[in-house]
PDB file of N, CA and C in Angstrom:
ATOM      1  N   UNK A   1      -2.842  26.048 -65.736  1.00  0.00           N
ATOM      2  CA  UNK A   1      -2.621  26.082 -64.306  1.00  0.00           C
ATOM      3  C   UNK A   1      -3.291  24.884 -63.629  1.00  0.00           C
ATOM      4  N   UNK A   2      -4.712  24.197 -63.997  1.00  0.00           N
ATOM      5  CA  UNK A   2      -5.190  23.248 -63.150  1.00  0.00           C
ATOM      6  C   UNK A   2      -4.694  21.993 -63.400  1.00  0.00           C
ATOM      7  N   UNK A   3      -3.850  21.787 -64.807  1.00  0.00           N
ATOM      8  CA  UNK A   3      -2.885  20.629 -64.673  1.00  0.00           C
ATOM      9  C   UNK A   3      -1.752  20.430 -63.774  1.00  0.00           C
ATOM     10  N   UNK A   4      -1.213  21.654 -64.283  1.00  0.00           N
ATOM     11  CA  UNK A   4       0.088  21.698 -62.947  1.00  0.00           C
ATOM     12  C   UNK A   4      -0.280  21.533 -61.821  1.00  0.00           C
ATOM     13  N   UNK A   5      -1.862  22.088 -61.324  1.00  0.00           N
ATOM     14  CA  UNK A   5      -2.049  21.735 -60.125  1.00  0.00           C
ATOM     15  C   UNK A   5      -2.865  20.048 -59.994  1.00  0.00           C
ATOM     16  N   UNK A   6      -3.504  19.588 -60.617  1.00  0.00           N
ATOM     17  CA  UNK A   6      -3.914  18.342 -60.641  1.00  0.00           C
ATOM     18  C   UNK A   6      -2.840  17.152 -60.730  1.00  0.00           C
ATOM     19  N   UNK A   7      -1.365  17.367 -61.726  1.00  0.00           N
ATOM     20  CA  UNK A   7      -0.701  16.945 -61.233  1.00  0.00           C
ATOM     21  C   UNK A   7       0.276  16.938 -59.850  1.00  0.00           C
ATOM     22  N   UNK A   8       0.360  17.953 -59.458  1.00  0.00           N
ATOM     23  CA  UNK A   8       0.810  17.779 -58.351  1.00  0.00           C
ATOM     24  C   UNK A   8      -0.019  16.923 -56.826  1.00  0.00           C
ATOM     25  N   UNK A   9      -1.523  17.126 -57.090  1.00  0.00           N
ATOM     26  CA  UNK A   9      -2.190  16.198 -56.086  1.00  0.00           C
ATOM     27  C   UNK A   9      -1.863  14.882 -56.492  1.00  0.00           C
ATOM     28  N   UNK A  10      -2.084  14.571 -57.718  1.00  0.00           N
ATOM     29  CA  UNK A  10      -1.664  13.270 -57.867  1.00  0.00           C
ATOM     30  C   UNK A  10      -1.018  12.245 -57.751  1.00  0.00           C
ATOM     31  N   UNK A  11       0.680  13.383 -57.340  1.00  0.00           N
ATOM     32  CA  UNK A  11       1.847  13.278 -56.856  1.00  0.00           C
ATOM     33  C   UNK A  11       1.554  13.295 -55.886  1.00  0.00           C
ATOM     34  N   UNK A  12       1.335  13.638 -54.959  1.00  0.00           N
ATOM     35  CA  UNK A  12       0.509  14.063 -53.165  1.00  0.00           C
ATOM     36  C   UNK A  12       0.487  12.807 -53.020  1.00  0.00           C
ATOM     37  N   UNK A  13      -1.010  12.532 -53.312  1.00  0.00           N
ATOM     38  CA  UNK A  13      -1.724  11.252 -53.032  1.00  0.00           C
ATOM     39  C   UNK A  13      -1.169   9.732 -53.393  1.00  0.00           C
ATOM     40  N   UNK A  14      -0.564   9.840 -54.341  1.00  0.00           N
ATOM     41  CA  UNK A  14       0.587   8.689 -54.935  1.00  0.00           C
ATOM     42  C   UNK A  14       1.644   8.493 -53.611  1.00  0.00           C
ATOM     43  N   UNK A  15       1.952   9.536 -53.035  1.00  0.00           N
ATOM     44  CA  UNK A  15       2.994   9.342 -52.300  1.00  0.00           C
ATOM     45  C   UNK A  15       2.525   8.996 -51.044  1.00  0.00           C
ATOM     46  N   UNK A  16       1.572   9.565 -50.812  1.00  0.00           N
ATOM     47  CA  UNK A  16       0.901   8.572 -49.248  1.00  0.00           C
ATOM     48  C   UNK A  16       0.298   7.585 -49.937  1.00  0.00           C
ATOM     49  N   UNK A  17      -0.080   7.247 -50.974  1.00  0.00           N
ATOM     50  CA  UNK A  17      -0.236   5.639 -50.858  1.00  0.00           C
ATOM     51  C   UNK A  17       0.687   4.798 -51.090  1.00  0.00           C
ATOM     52  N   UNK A  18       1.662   5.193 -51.296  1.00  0.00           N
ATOM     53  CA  UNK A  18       2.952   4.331 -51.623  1.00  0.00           C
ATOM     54  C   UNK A  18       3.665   4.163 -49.844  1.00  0.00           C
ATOM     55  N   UNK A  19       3.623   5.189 -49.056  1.00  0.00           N
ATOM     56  CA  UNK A  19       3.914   4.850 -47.599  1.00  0.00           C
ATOM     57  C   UNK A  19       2.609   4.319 -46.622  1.00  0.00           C
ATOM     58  N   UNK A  20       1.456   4.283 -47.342  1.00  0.00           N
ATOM     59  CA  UNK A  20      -0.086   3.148 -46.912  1.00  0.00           C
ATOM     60  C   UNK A  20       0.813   2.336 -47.014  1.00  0.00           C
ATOM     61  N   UNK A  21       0.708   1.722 -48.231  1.00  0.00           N
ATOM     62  CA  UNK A  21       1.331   0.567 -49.014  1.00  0.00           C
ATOM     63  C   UNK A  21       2.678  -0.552 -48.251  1.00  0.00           C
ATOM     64  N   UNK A  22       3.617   0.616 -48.298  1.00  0.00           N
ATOM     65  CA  UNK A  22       4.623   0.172 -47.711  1.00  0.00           C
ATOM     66  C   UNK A  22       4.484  -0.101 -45.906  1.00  0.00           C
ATOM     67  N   UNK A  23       3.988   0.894 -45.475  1.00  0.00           N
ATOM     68  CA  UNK A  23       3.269  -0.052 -44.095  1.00  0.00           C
ATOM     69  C   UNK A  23       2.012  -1.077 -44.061  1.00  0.00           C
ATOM     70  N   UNK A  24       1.404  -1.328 -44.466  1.00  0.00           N
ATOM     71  CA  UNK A  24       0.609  -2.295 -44.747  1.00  0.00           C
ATOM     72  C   UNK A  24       1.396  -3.517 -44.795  1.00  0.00           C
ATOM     73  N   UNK A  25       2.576  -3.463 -45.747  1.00  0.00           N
ATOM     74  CA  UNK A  25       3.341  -5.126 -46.299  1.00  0.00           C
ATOM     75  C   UNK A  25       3.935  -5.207 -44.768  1.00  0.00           C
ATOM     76  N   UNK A  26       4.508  -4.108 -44.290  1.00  0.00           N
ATOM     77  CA  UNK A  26       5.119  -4.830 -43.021  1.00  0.00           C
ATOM     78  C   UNK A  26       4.610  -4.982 -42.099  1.00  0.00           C
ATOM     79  N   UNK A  27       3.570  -4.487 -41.282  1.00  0.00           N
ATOM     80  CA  UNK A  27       2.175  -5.400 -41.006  1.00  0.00           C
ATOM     81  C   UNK A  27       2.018  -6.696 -41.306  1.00  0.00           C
ATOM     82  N   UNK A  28       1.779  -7.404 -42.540  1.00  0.00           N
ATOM     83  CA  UNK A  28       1.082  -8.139 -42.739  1.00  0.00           C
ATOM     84  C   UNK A  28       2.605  -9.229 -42.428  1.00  0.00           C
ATOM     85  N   UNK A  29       3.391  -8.799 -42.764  1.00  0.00           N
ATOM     86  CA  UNK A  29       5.211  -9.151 -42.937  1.00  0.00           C
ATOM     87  C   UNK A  29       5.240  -9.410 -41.097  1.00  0.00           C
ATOM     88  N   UNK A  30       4.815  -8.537 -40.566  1.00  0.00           N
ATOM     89  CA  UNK A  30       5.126  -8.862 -38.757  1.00  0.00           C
ATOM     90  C   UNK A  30       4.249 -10.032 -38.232  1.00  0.00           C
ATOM     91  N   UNK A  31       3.111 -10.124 -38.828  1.00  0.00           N
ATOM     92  CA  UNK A  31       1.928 -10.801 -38.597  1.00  0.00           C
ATOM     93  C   UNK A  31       2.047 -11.671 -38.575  1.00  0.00           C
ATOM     94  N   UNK A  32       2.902 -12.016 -39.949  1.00  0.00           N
ATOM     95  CA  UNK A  32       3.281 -13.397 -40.615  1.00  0.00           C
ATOM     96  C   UNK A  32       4.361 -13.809 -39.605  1.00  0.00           C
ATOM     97  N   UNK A  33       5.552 -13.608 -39.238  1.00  0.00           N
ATOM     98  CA  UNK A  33       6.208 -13.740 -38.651  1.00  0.00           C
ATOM     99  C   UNK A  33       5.937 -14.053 -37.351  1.00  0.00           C
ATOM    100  N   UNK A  34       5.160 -13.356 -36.185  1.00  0.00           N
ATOM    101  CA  UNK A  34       4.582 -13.625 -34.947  1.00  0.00           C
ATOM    102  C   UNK A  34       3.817 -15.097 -35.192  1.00  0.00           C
ATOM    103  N   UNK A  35       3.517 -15.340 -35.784  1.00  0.00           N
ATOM    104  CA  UNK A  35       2.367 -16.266 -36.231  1.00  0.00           C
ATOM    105  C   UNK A  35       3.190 -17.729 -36.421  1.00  0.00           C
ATOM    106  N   UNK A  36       4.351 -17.356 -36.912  1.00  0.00           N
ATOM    107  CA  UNK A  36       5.267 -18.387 -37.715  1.00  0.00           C
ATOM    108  C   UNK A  36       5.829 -19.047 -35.813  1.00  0.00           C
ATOM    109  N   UNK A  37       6.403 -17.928 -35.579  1.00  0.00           N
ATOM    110  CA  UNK A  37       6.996 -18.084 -34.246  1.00  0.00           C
ATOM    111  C   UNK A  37       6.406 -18.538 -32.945  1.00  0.00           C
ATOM    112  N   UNK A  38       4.767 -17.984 -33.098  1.00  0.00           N
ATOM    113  CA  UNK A  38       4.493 -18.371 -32.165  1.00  0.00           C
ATOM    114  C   UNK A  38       3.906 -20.259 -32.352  1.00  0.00           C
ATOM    115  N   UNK A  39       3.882 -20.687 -33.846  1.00  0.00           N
ATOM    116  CA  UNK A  39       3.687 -21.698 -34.153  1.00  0.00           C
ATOM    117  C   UNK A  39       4.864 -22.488 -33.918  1.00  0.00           C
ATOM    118  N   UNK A  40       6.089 -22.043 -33.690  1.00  0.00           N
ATOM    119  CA  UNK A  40       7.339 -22.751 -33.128  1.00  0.00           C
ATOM    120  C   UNK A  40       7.362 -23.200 -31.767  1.00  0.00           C
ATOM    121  N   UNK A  41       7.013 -22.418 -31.306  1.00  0.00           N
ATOM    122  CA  UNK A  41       7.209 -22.549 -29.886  1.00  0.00           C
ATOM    123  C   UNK A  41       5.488 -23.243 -29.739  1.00  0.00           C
ATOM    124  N   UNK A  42       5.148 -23.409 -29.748  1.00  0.00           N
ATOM    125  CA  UNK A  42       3.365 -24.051 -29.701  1.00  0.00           C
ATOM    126  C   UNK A  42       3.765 -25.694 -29.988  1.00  0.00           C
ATOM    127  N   UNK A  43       4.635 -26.011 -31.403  1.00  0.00           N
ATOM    128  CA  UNK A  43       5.559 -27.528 -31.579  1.00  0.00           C
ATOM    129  C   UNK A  43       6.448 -27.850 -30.458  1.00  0.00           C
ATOM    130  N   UNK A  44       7.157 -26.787 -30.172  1.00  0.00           N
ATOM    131  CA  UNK A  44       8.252 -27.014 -29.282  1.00  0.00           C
ATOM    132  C   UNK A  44       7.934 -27.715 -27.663  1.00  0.00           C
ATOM    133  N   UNK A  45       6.505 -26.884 -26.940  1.00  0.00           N
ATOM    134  CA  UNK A  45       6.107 -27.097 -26.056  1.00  0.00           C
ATOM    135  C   UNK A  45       5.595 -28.619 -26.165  1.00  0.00           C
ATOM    136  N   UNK A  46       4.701 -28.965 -27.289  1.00  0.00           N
ATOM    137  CA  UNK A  46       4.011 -29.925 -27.309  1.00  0.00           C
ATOM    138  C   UNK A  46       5.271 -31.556 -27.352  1.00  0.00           C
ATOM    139  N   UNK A  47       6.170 -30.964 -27.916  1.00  0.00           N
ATOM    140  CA  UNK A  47       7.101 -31.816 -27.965  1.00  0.00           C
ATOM    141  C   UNK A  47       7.615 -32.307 -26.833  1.00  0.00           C
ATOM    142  N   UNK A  48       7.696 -31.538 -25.851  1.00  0.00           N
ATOM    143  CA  UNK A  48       8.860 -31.661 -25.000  1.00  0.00           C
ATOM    144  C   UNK A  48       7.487 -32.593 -23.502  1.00  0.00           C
ATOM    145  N   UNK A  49       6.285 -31.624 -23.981  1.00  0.00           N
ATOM    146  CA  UNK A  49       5.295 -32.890 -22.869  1.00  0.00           C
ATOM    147  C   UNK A  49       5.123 -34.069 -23.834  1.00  0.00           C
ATOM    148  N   UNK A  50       5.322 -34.692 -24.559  1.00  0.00           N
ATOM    149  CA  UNK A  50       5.072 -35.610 -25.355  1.00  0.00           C
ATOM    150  C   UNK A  50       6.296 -36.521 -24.786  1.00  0.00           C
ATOM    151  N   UNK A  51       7.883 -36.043 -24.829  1.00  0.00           N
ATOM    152  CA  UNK A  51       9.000 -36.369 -24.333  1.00  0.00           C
ATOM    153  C   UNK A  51       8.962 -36.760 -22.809  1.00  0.00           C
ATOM    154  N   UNK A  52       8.057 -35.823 -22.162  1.00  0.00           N
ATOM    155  CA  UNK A  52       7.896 -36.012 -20.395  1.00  0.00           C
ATOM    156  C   UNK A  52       6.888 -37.263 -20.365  1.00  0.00           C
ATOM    157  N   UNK A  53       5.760 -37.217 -20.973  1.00  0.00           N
ATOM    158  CA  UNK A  53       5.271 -38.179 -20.994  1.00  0.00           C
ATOM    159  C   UNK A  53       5.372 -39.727 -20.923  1.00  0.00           C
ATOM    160  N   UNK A  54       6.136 -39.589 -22.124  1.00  0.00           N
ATOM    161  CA  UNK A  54       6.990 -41.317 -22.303  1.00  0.00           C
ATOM    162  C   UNK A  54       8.024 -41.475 -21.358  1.00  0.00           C
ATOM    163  N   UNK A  55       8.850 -40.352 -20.941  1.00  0.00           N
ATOM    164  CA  UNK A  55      10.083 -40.610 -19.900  1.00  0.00           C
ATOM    165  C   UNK A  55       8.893 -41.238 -18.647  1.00  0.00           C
ATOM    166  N   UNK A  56       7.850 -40.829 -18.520  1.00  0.00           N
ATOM    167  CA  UNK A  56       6.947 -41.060 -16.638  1.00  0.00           C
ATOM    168  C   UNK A  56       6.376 -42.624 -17.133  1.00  0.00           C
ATOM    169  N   UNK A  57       5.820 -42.778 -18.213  1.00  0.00           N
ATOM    170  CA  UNK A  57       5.795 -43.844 -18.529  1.00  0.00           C
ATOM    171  C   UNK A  57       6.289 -45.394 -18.957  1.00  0.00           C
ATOM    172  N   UNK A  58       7.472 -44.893 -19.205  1.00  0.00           N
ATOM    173  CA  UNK A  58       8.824 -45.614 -19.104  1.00  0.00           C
ATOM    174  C   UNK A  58       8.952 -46.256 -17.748  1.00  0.00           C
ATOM    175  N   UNK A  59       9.592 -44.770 -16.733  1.00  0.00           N
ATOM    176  CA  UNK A  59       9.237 -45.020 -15.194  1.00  0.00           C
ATOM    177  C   UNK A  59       8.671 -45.822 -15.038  1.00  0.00           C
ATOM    178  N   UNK A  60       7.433 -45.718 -15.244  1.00  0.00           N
ATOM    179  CA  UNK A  60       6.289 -46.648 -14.339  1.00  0.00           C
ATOM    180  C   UNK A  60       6.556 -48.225 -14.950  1.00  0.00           C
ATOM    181  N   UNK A  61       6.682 -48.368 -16.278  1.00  0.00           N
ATOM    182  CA  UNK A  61       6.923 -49.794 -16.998  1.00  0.00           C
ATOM    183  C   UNK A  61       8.259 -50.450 -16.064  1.00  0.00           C
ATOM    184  N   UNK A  62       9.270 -49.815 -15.743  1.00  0.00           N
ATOM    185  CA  UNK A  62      10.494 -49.753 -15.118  1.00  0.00           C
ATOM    186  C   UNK A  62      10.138 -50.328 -13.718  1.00  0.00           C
ATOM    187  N   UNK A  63       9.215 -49.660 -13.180  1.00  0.00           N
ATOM    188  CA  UNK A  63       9.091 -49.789 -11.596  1.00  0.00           C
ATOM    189  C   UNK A  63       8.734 -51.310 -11.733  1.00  0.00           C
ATOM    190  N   UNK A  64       7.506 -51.020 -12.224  1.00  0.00           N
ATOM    191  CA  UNK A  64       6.424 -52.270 -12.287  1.00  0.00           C
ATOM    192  C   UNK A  64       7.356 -53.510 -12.465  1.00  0.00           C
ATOM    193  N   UNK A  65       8.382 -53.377 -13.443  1.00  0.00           N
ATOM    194  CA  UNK A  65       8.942 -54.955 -13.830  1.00  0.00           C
ATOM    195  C   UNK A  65       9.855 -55.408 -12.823  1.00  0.00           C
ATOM    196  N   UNK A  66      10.923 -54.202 -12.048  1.00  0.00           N
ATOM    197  CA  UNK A  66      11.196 -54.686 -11.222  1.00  0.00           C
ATOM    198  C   UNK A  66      10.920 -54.752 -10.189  1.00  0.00           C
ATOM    199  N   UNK A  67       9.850 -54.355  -9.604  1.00  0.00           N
ATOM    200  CA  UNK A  67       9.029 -54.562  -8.378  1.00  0.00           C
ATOM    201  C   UNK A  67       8.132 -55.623  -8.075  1.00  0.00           C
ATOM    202  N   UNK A  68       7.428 -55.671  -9.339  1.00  0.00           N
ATOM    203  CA  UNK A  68       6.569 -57.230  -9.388  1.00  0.00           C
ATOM    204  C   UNK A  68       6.829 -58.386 -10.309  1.00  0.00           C
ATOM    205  N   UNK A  69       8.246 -58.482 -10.323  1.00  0.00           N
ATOM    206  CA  UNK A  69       8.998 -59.340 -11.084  1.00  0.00           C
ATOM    207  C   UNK A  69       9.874 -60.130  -9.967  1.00  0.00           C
TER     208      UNK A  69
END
């Protein structure tokens, strides 16, 4: 009788750690992902003031040559 019953906890406990388990990876799986994305958009931003930048600077090279030219 205490096998049948020792196996069956075993089975128990196997089975909530297998749904630990399986939430844990997607956790770490969402984590990864937020992380990925928010590292996209973090390039994306930096890009686009990098782009504004040189366009105002351009401008100003622009003004300057034909204004004091």
């Amino acid at each position: 009788m205490t096998n049948e019953y020792d196996a069956m906890n075993q089975l128990s406990n196997s089975k909530a750690q297998a749904k630990q388990d399986t939430l844990r990876d997607q956790n770490i799986r969402y984590d990864f992902e937020l992380n990925e994305s928010r590292k996209r958009a973090n390039e994306i931003f930096w890009r686009r003031v990098w782009v504004v930048c040189n366009i105002v600077l351009a401008a100003i090279v622009i003004y300057a040559l034909f204004h004091f030219a």
